Each structure stands twice: as structure tokens, then as C-alpha cells.
Amino acid sequence: MDSSRTEPRTVVPRTAAAAVIGAALACGAVNFFSWVEADNARACENVDGLCWTWWDLTQIPLTLATAVVVLVIAYKQLGIGPRTVVVPPTVLLAPFPLTAAQSMAGGWMAVVVGGAWSASLALAALTAPSRHAILGLTASATLFLASLVVLY
């Protein structure tokens, strides 16, 4: 007896969902960082010398923690695994392509690159024993190397 629970889910919708999640996380990070910058400028406008706000000190840890929690929950729901292999590269290496995209074309390009980065890593994880994993790894490596060229 075949039910929809026992049939394997296709790769395309899960990869697309990972792309949407990556784009949403990138959009949130870009907006949060710009808000922190505006808040810092407003709070430190009358200060001569160095000035840090609480948001300055916590913006990176809060962003990383939010990304890890969202990705672990989302990848579990999408059946993408093992999460211990996918989440660290997504969180720790993603700032390079996102920063490069934002420096070249603004925040919306960072959102697009965040979606492409997340989709390529999800494709590699979803199709690990097949030839499609090479496509996902190649796409993510290309994004990473291109971002290093842009940044450095």
C-alpha cells in the first residue's frame, strides 16, 4: 500500500523552498544590519571618538543564531540532511557571497545571492549520491570564489 508519506519527495520543490528560506534570511540580515547602522548613527551623532551601541556588539551573534535556528527547523521540515553538514557552510560561508553582492549591486542582489547560495547547498545535500550533487557543489563553489574575487 503506497501512501504519500512513504513516497520520496521530489528535489525541485525542496530546493526551491531552501532558496526562498535563504533569500528571506539574507533579506532579514540586510535589513537588520542597515537598521543597526542607522540606529548607531543616530545614537552616536553627538559623540566624539569611538561609540558603540548594544546593537553593534550583538548584530553578528544575533544574526548567526537566528540563521542557525531557522535553517535547522526548515531543513528538518524539508527533509534536507544531514543538517550538521549543510548548516555550518550555509551560515559560516554565506557572508562572503552576500557581502560581495551587496557591495556590487545593493541589498536586493544580496537577497538573490542568498537564495542561490542556499539552493545550491540544498541541491548538493539532497542529491548527495548522484551527479546532481556535483552541480550544487559547483554552483556554491563558483559563488564563493567569485565573491572572494570581488571582495579581494
CSV table of N, CA and C in Angstrom, one decimal:
chain,number,residue,atom,x,y,z
A,1,MET,N,0.8,-1.2,0.0
A,1,MET,CA,0.0,0.0,0.0
A,1,MET,C,0.9,1.2,0.0
A,2,ASP,N,0.8,2.0,-1.0
A,2,ASP,CA,1.6,3.2,-1.1
A,2,ASP,C,0.8,4.4,-0.7
A,3,SER,N,1.4,5.2,0.2
A,3,SER,CA,0.8,6.4,0.6
A,3,SER,C,1.7,7.6,0.3
A,4,SER,N,1.2,8.8,0.4
A,4,SER,CA,2.0,9.9,0.0
A,4,SER,C,3.1,10.1,1.1
A,5,ARG,N,3.0,9.5,2.3
A,5,ARG,CA,4.0,9.6,3.3
A,5,ARG,C,5.2,8.8,3.0
A,6,THR,N,5.0,7.7,2.3
A,6,THR,CA,6.1,6.8,2.0
A,6,THR,C,6.8,7.1,0.7
A,7,GLU,N,6.2,7.8,-0.2
A,7,GLU,CA,6.8,8.2,-1.4
A,7,GLU,C,7.9,9.2,-1.2
A,8,PRO,N,9.0,9.1,-1.9
A,8,PRO,CA,10.1,10.2,-1.8
A,8,PRO,C,9.6,11.5,-2.4
A,9,ARG,N,9.9,12.5,-1.7
A,9,ARG,CA,9.6,13.9,-2.2
A,9,ARG,C,10.6,14.3,-3.3
A,10,THR,N,10.1,15.0,-4.2
A,10,THR,CA,11.0,15.5,-5.3
A,10,THR,C,12.0,16.5,-4.8
A,11,VAL,N,13.0,16.7,-5.6
A,11,VAL,CA,14.1,17.5,-5.2
A,11,VAL,C,13.8,19.0,-5.5
A,12,VAL,N,13.1,19.3,-6.6
A,12,VAL,CA,12.9,20.6,-7.1
A,12,VAL,C,12.1,21.5,-6.1
A,13,PRO,N,11.0,21.0,-5.5
A,13,PRO,CA,10.3,21.9,-4.6
A,13,PRO,C,11.1,22.1,-3.3
A,14,ARG,N,11.8,21.1,-2.8
A,14,ARG,CA,12.6,21.3,-1.6
A,14,ARG,C,13.8,22.2,-1.9
A,15,THR,N,14.4,22.2,-3.0
A,15,THR,CA,15.5,23.1,-3.3
A,15,THR,C,14.9,24.5,-3.5
A,16,ALA,N,13.8,24.7,-4.1
A,16,ALA,CA,13.1,26.0,-4.2
A,16,ALA,C,12.8,26.5,-2.9
A,17,ALA,N,12.3,25.7,-2.0
A,17,ALA,CA,11.9,26.1,-0.6
A,17,ALA,C,13.2,26.6,0.1
A,18,ALA,N,14.3,25.8,-0.1
A,18,ALA,CA,15.6,26.3,0.5
A,18,ALA,C,16.0,27.6,0.0
A,19,ALA,N,15.8,27.8,-1.3
A,19,ALA,CA,16.2,29.1,-1.9
A,19,ALA,C,15.4,30.2,-1.3
A,20,VAL,N,14.1,30.0,-1.1
A,20,VAL,CA,13.2,31.0,-0.5
A,20,VAL,C,13.7,31.3,0.9
A,21,ILE,N,14.0,30.3,1.6
A,21,ILE,CA,14.4,30.5,3.0
A,21,ILE,C,15.7,31.2,3.1
A,22,GLY,N,16.7,30.9,2.2
A,22,GLY,CA,17.9,31.6,2.1
A,22,GLY,C,17.8,33.0,1.7
A,23,ALA,N,16.9,33.3,0.8
A,23,ALA,CA,16.6,34.7,0.4
A,23,ALA,C,16.0,35.5,1.5
A,24,ALA,N,15.1,34.8,2.2
A,24,ALA,CA,14.4,35.5,3.4
A,24,ALA,C,15.4,35.8,4.5
A,25,LEU,N,16.3,34.9,4.8
A,25,LEU,CA,17.3,35.1,5.8
A,25,LEU,C,18.3,36.2,5.3
A,26,ALA,N,18.6,36.2,4.1
A,26,ALA,CA,19.5,37.3,3.5
A,26,ALA,C,18.8,38.7,3.6
A,27,CYS,N,17.6,38.7,3.3
A,27,CYS,CA,16.8,39.9,3.3
A,27,CYS,C,16.7,40.4,4.8
A,28,GLY,N,16.4,39.5,5.7
A,28,GLY,CA,16.4,39.9,7.1
A,28,GLY,C,17.7,40.4,7.6
A,29,ALA,N,18.8,39.8,7.2
A,29,ALA,CA,20.1,40.2,7.6
A,29,ALA,C,20.5,41.6,7.1
A,30,VAL,N,20.2,41.8,5.8
A,30,VAL,CA,20.5,43.1,5.2
A,30,VAL,C,19.7,44.2,5.8
A,31,ASN,N,18.4,44.0,6.1
A,31,ASN,CA,17.6,45.0,6.7
A,31,ASN,C,18.0,45.2,8.2
A,32,PHE,N,18.4,44.1,8.9
A,32,PHE,CA,18.8,44.3,10.3
A,32,PHE,C,20.1,45.1,10.4
A,33,PHE,N,21.0,44.7,9.5
A,33,PHE,CA,22.3,45.4,9.5
A,33,PHE,C,22.2,46.9,9.2
A,34,SER,N,21.3,47.2,8.2
A,34,SER,CA,21.1,48.6,7.9
A,34,SER,C,20.4,49.4,9.0
A,35,TRP,N,19.5,48.7,9.7
A,35,TRP,CA,18.8,49.3,10.8
A,35,TRP,C,19.8,49.6,11.9
A,36,VAL,N,20.7,48.6,12.2
A,36,VAL,CA,21.7,48.8,13.2
A,36,VAL,C,22.6,50.0,12.9
A,37,GLU,N,23.0,50.1,11.6
A,37,GLU,CA,23.8,51.2,11.2
A,37,GLU,C,23.1,52.6,11.4
A,38,ALA,N,21.8,52.6,11.0
A,38,ALA,CA,21.1,53.9,11.2
A,38,ALA,C,20.9,54.2,12.7
A,39,ASP,N,20.6,53.2,13.5
A,39,ASP,CA,20.5,53.4,15.0
A,39,ASP,C,21.8,53.8,15.6
A,40,ASN,N,22.9,53.2,15.1
A,40,ASN,CA,24.2,53.6,15.6
A,40,ASN,C,24.5,55.1,15.2
A,41,ALA,N,24.2,55.5,14.0
A,41,ALA,CA,24.5,56.9,13.6
A,41,ALA,C,23.6,57.8,14.4
A,42,ARG,N,22.4,57.5,14.7
A,42,ARG,CA,21.5,58.3,15.5
A,42,ARG,C,22.0,58.4,16.9
A,43,ALA,N,22.4,57.3,17.5
A,43,ALA,CA,22.8,57.3,18.9
A,43,ALA,C,24.2,57.9,19.1
A,44,CYS,N,25.1,57.9,18.1
A,44,CYS,CA,26.4,58.4,18.3
A,44,CYS,C,26.7,59.7,17.6
A,45,GLU,N,25.6,60.4,17.2
A,45,GLU,CA,25.9,61.6,16.4
A,45,GLU,C,26.5,62.7,17.2
A,46,ASN,N,26.3,62.8,18.5
A,46,ASN,CA,26.9,63.8,19.4
A,46,ASN,C,28.2,63.4,20.1
A,47,VAL,N,28.7,62.2,19.8
A,47,VAL,CA,29.9,61.6,20.5
A,47,VAL,C,31.1,61.8,19.6
A,48,ASP,N,32.1,62.4,20.2
A,48,ASP,CA,33.4,62.5,19.6
A,48,ASP,C,34.2,61.2,19.9
A,49,GLY,N,34.8,60.6,18.9
A,49,GLY,CA,35.6,59.4,19.1
A,49,GLY,C,34.8,58.1,18.9
A,50,LEU,N,35.2,57.1,19.5
A,50,LEU,CA,34.5,55.8,19.3
A,50,LEU,C,33.2,55.7,20.1
A,51,CYS,N,32.2,55.1,19.4
A,51,CYS,CA,30.9,54.9,20.0
A,51,CYS,C,30.3,53.6,19.6
A,52,TRP,N,29.9,52.8,20.5
A,52,TRP,CA,29.3,51.5,20.2
A,52,TRP,C,28.0,51.4,20.9
A,53,THR,N,27.0,50.9,20.3
A,53,THR,CA,25.7,50.6,20.9
A,53,THR,C,25.6,49.1,21.2
A,54,TRP,N,24.6,48.8,22.0
A,54,TRP,CA,24.4,47.4,22.3
A,54,TRP,C,24.1,46.6,21.0
A,55,TRP,N,23.4,47.2,20.0
A,55,TRP,CA,23.1,46.5,18.8
A,55,TRP,C,24.4,46.3,18.0
A,56,ASP,N,25.3,47.2,18.0
A,56,ASP,CA,26.6,47.0,17.3
A,56,ASP,C,27.3,45.7,17.8
A,57,LEU,N,27.3,45.5,19.1
A,57,LEU,CA,28.0,44.4,19.7
A,57,LEU,C,27.3,43.0,19.5
A,58,THR,N,26.0,43.1,19.3
A,58,THR,CA,25.2,41.8,19.2
A,58,THR,C,24.7,41.5,17.8
A,59,GLN,N,25.0,42.4,16.8
A,59,GLN,CA,24.3,42.2,15.5
A,59,GLN,C,24.8,40.9,14.8
A,60,ILE,N,26.1,40.5,14.9
A,60,ILE,CA,26.6,39.3,14.2
A,60,ILE,C,26.1,38.1,15.0
A,61,PRO,N,26.3,38.0,16.4
A,61,PRO,CA,25.8,36.8,17.1
A,61,PRO,C,24.3,36.6,16.9
A,62,LEU,N,23.5,37.7,17.0
A,62,LEU,CA,22.0,37.5,16.8
A,62,LEU,C,21.7,37.0,15.4
A,63,THR,N,22.4,37.6,14.4
A,63,THR,CA,22.1,37.1,13.0
A,63,THR,C,22.5,35.7,12.8
A,64,LEU,N,23.7,35.3,13.3
A,64,LEU,CA,24.1,33.9,13.2
A,64,LEU,C,23.2,32.9,14.0
A,65,ALA,N,22.8,33.3,15.2
A,65,ALA,CA,21.9,32.4,16.0
A,65,ALA,C,20.5,32.3,15.3
A,66,THR,N,20.0,33.4,14.8
A,66,THR,CA,18.7,33.3,14.1
A,66,THR,C,18.8,32.4,12.8
A,67,ALA,N,19.9,32.6,12.1
A,67,ALA,CA,20.1,31.8,10.9
A,67,ALA,C,20.2,30.3,11.2
A,68,VAL,N,20.9,30.0,12.2
A,68,VAL,CA,21.1,28.6,12.6
A,68,VAL,C,19.8,28.0,13.0
A,69,VAL,N,19.0,28.6,13.9
A,69,VAL,CA,17.7,28.1,14.3
A,69,VAL,C,16.8,28.0,13.2
A,70,VAL,N,16.6,29.0,12.3
A,70,VAL,CA,15.7,28.9,11.2
A,70,VAL,C,16.1,27.8,10.2
A,71,LEU,N,17.4,27.7,9.9
A,71,LEU,CA,17.9,26.6,9.0
A,71,LEU,C,17.7,25.2,9.5
A,72,VAL,N,18.0,25.0,10.8
A,72,VAL,CA,17.8,23.7,11.4
A,72,VAL,C,16.3,23.3,11.3
A,73,ILE,N,15.4,24.2,11.7
A,73,ILE,CA,14.0,23.9,11.7
A,73,ILE,C,13.5,23.7,10.2
A,74,ALA,N,13.9,24.6,9.3
A,74,ALA,CA,13.4,24.5,8.0
A,74,ALA,C,14.0,23.2,7.3
A,75,TYR,N,15.3,22.9,7.5
A,75,TYR,CA,15.9,21.8,6.8
A,75,TYR,C,15.3,20.5,7.3
A,76,LYS,N,14.9,20.5,8.6
A,76,LYS,CA,14.3,19.3,9.1
A,76,LYS,C,12.9,19.1,8.5
A,77,GLN,N,12.1,20.1,8.3
A,77,GLN,CA,10.8,20.1,7.6
A,77,GLN,C,10.9,19.7,6.2
A,78,LEU,N,12.0,20.1,5.5
A,78,LEU,CA,12.2,19.8,4.1
A,78,LEU,C,12.9,18.5,3.9
A,79,GLY,N,13.3,17.8,4.9
A,79,GLY,CA,14.0,16.5,4.8
A,79,GLY,C,15.4,16.7,4.2
A,80,ILE,N,16.0,17.8,4.4
A,80,ILE,CA,17.4,18.0,4.0
A,80,ILE,C,18.3,17.6,5.1
A,81,GLY,N,19.2,16.7,4.8
A,81,GLY,CA,20.1,16.3,5.8
A,81,GLY,C,21.4,15.8,5.2
A,82,PRO,N,22.4,15.5,5.9
A,82,PRO,CA,22.5,15.8,7.4
A,82,PRO,C,22.7,17.3,7.6
A,83,ARG,N,21.9,17.8,8.6
A,83,ARG,CA,21.9,19.2,8.8
A,83,ARG,C,23.3,19.6,9.4
A,84,THR,N,24.0,18.7,10.0
A,84,THR,CA,25.3,19.1,10.6
A,84,THR,C,26.3,19.4,9.5
A,85,VAL,N,26.1,18.9,8.3
A,85,VAL,CA,27.0,19.2,7.1
A,85,VAL,C,26.5,20.4,6.3
A,86,VAL,N,25.2,20.7,6.3
A,86,VAL,CA,24.7,21.7,5.5
A,86,VAL,C,24.6,23.1,6.2
A,87,VAL,N,24.2,23.1,7.5
A,87,VAL,CA,24.0,24.3,8.2
A,87,VAL,C,25.3,25.1,8.4
A,88,PRO,N,26.4,24.5,8.8
A,88,PRO,CA,27.6,25.3,9.0
A,88,PRO,C,28.2,26.0,7.8
A,89,PRO,N,28.2,25.3,6.6
A,89,PRO,CA,28.7,26.1,5.4
A,89,PRO,C,27.7,27.2,5.0
A,90,THR,N,26.4,26.9,5.2
A,90,THR,CA,25.4,27.9,4.9
A,90,THR,C,25.6,29.1,5.8
A,91,VAL,N,25.8,29.0,7.0
A,91,VAL,CA,25.9,30.1,8.0
A,91,VAL,C,27.3,30.7,8.0
A,92,LEU,N,28.3,29.9,8.0
A,92,LEU,CA,29.7,30.5,8.1
A,92,LEU,C,30.3,31.0,6.8
A,93,LEU,N,29.9,30.4,5.7
A,93,LEU,CA,30.5,30.9,4.4
A,93,LEU,C,29.6,31.9,3.7
A,94,ALA,N,28.3,31.9,4.0
A,94,ALA,CA,27.4,32.8,3.3
A,94,ALA,C,27.7,34.3,3.4
A,95,PRO,N,28.3,34.8,4.5
A,95,PRO,CA,28.6,36.2,4.5
A,95,PRO,C,29.5,36.7,3.4
A,96,PHE,N,30.4,35.8,2.8
A,96,PHE,CA,31.2,36.2,1.7
A,96,PHE,C,30.4,36.5,0.5
A,97,PRO,N,29.6,35.6,-0.1
A,97,PRO,CA,28.8,36.0,-1.3
A,97,PRO,C,27.8,37.1,-1.0
A,98,LEU,N,27.2,37.1,0.2
A,98,LEU,CA,26.3,38.2,0.5
A,98,LEU,C,26.9,39.5,0.5
A,99,THR,N,28.1,39.6,1.2
A,99,THR,CA,28.8,40.9,1.3
A,99,THR,C,29.3,41.4,-0.1
A,100,ALA,N,29.8,40.4,-0.9
A,100,ALA,CA,30.2,40.8,-2.3
A,100,ALA,C,29.0,41.3,-3.1
A,101,ALA,N,27.9,40.6,-3.0
A,101,ALA,CA,26.7,41.0,-3.8
A,101,ALA,C,26.2,42.4,-3.4
A,102,GLN,N,26.2,42.6,-2.1
A,102,GLN,CA,25.7,43.9,-1.6
A,102,GLN,C,26.7,45.0,-1.9
A,103,SER,N,28.0,44.7,-1.9
A,103,SER,CA,28.9,45.8,-2.3
A,103,SER,C,28.9,46.1,-3.8
A,104,MET,N,28.5,45.1,-4.6
A,104,MET,CA,28.5,45.4,-6.0
A,104,MET,C,27.1,46.0,-6.5
A,105,ALA,N,26.0,45.5,-6.0
A,105,ALA,CA,24.7,45.9,-6.5
A,105,ALA,C,23.7,46.2,-5.5
A,106,GLY,N,24.0,46.2,-4.2
A,106,GLY,CA,23.0,46.6,-3.3
A,106,GLY,C,22.3,45.4,-2.6
A,107,GLY,N,21.4,45.8,-1.7
A,107,GLY,CA,20.7,44.8,-0.8
A,107,GLY,C,19.9,43.7,-1.6
A,108,TRP,N,19.3,44.1,-2.7
A,108,TRP,CA,18.4,43.1,-3.4
A,108,TRP,C,19.3,42.1,-4.0
A,109,MET,N,20.5,42.4,-4.5
A,109,MET,CA,21.3,41.4,-5.1
A,109,MET,C,21.8,40.5,-4.0
A,110,ALA,N,22.0,40.9,-2.8
A,110,ALA,CA,22.4,40.1,-1.7
A,110,ALA,C,21.3,39.1,-1.4
A,111,VAL,N,20.0,39.5,-1.5
A,111,VAL,CA,18.9,38.6,-1.3
A,111,VAL,C,18.9,37.5,-2.4
A,112,VAL,N,19.1,37.9,-3.6
A,112,VAL,CA,19.2,36.9,-4.7
A,112,VAL,C,20.3,35.9,-4.5
A,113,VAL,N,21.5,36.4,-4.2
A,113,VAL,CA,22.6,35.6,-4.0
A,113,VAL,C,22.4,34.7,-2.7
A,114,GLY,N,21.7,35.2,-1.7
A,114,GLY,CA,21.4,34.3,-0.6
A,114,GLY,C,20.5,33.2,-0.9
A,115,GLY,N,19.6,33.4,-1.8
A,115,GLY,CA,18.7,32.3,-2.3
A,115,GLY,C,19.5,31.3,-3.2
A,116,ALA,N,20.3,31.8,-4.0
A,116,ALA,CA,21.1,30.9,-4.9
A,116,ALA,C,22.1,30.1,-4.0
A,117,TRP,N,22.7,30.7,-3.1
A,117,TRP,CA,23.6,30.0,-2.2
A,117,TRP,C,22.9,28.9,-1.4
A,118,SER,N,21.8,29.2,-0.8
A,118,SER,CA,21.0,28.2,-0.1
A,118,SER,C,20.5,27.1,-1.0
A,119,ALA,N,20.1,27.5,-2.2
A,119,ALA,CA,19.6,26.4,-3.1
A,119,ALA,C,20.7,25.5,-3.6
A,120,SER,N,21.9,26.1,-3.9
A,120,SER,CA,22.9,25.2,-4.3
A,120,SER,C,23.4,24.2,-3.3
A,121,LEU,N,23.5,24.7,-2.0
A,121,LEU,CA,23.9,23.8,-1.0
A,121,LEU,C,22.8,22.8,-0.7
A,122,ALA,N,21.6,23.2,-0.7
A,122,ALA,CA,20.5,22.2,-0.5
A,122,ALA,C,20.5,21.2,-1.7
A,123,LEU,N,20.7,21.6,-2.9
A,123,LEU,CA,20.7,20.7,-4.0
A,123,LEU,C,21.9,19.6,-3.8
A,124,ALA,N,23.0,20.1,-3.3
A,124,ALA,CA,24.1,19.2,-3.1
A,124,ALA,C,23.8,18.2,-2.0
A,125,ALA,N,23.1,18.7,-0.9
A,125,ALA,CA,22.7,17.8,0.2
A,125,ALA,C,21.6,16.8,-0.2
A,126,LEU,N,20.7,17.3,-1.0
A,126,LEU,CA,19.5,16.4,-1.3
A,126,LEU,C,19.9,15.3,-2.3
A,127,THR,N,20.9,15.6,-3.2
A,127,THR,CA,21.2,14.6,-4.2
A,127,THR,C,22.6,14.1,-4.0
A,128,ALA,N,23.0,13.9,-2.8
A,128,ALA,CA,24.4,13.6,-2.4
A,128,ALA,C,25.0,12.4,-3.2
A,129,PRO,N,24.3,11.3,-3.3
A,129,PRO,CA,24.9,10.2,-4.0
A,129,PRO,C,24.8,10.2,-5.5
A,130,SER,N,24.3,11.3,-6.1
A,130,SER,CA,24.1,11.4,-7.5
A,130,SER,C,24.9,12.5,-8.2
A,131,ARG,N,24.8,12.5,-9.5
A,131,ARG,CA,25.6,13.5,-10.3
A,131,ARG,C,25.1,14.9,-10.1
A,132,HIS,N,23.9,15.1,-9.6
A,132,HIS,CA,23.3,16.4,-9.3
A,132,HIS,C,24.0,17.1,-8.2
A,133,ALA,N,24.6,16.4,-7.3
A,133,ALA,CA,25.3,16.9,-6.1
A,133,ALA,C,26.5,17.7,-6.6
A,134,ILE,N,27.1,17.3,-7.7
A,134,ILE,CA,28.2,18.0,-8.3
A,134,ILE,C,27.8,19.4,-8.8
A,135,LEU,N,26.6,19.4,-9.4
A,135,LEU,CA,26.1,20.7,-9.8
A,135,LEU,C,25.9,21.7,-8.7
A,136,GLY,N,25.3,21.2,-7.6
A,136,GLY,CA,25.1,22.0,-6.4
A,136,GLY,C,26.4,22.5,-5.8
A,137,LEU,N,27.4,21.6,-5.7
A,137,LEU,CA,28.7,22.0,-5.2
A,137,LEU,C,29.4,22.9,-6.1
A,138,THR,N,29.3,22.7,-7.4
A,138,THR,CA,30.0,23.6,-8.3
A,138,THR,C,29.4,25.0,-8.3
A,139,ALA,N,28.0,25.1,-8.2
A,139,ALA,CA,27.4,26.4,-8.1
A,139,ALA,C,27.8,27.1,-6.8
A,140,SER,N,27.8,26.4,-5.7
A,140,SER,CA,28.2,27.1,-4.4
A,140,SER,C,29.7,27.5,-4.4
A,141,ALA,N,30.5,26.6,-5.0
A,141,ALA,CA,31.9,27.0,-5.1
A,141,ALA,C,32.2,28.2,-6.0
A,142,THR,N,31.4,28.2,-7.1
A,142,THR,CA,31.5,29.3,-8.0
A,142,THR,C,31.1,30.6,-7.3
A,143,LEU,N,30.0,30.6,-6.6
A,143,LEU,CA,29.6,31.8,-5.9
A,143,LEU,C,30.6,32.2,-4.9
A,144,PHE,N,31.2,31.3,-4.1
A,144,PHE,CA,32.1,31.6,-3.1
A,144,PHE,C,33.4,32.2,-3.7
A,145,LEU,N,33.9,31.5,-4.8
A,145,LEU,CA,35.2,32.0,-5.4
A,145,LEU,C,34.9,33.4,-6.1
A,146,ALA,N,33.8,33.6,-6.7
A,146,ALA,CA,33.5,34.9,-7.3
A,146,ALA,C,33.4,36.0,-6.2
A,147,SER,N,32.8,35.6,-5.1
A,147,SER,CA,32.7,36.6,-4.0
A,147,SER,C,34.1,37.0,-3.5
A,148,LEU,N,35.0,36.0,-3.4
A,148,LEU,CA,36.4,36.3,-3.0
A,148,LEU,C,37.1,37.2,-4.0
A,149,VAL,N,36.9,37.0,-5.3
A,149,VAL,CA,37.5,37.9,-6.3
A,149,VAL,C,36.9,39.3,-6.1
A,150,VAL,N,35.6,39.4,-5.9
A,150,VAL,CA,35.0,40.8,-5.8
A,150,VAL,C,35.5,41.4,-4.5
A,151,LEU,N,35.6,40.7,-3.4
A,151,LEU,CA,36.0,41.3,-2.1
A,151,LEU,C,37.5,41.6,-2.0
A,152,TYR,N,38.3,40.8,-2.7
A,152,TYR,CA,39.7,41.0,-2.5
A,152,TYR,C,40.4,41.3,-3.8
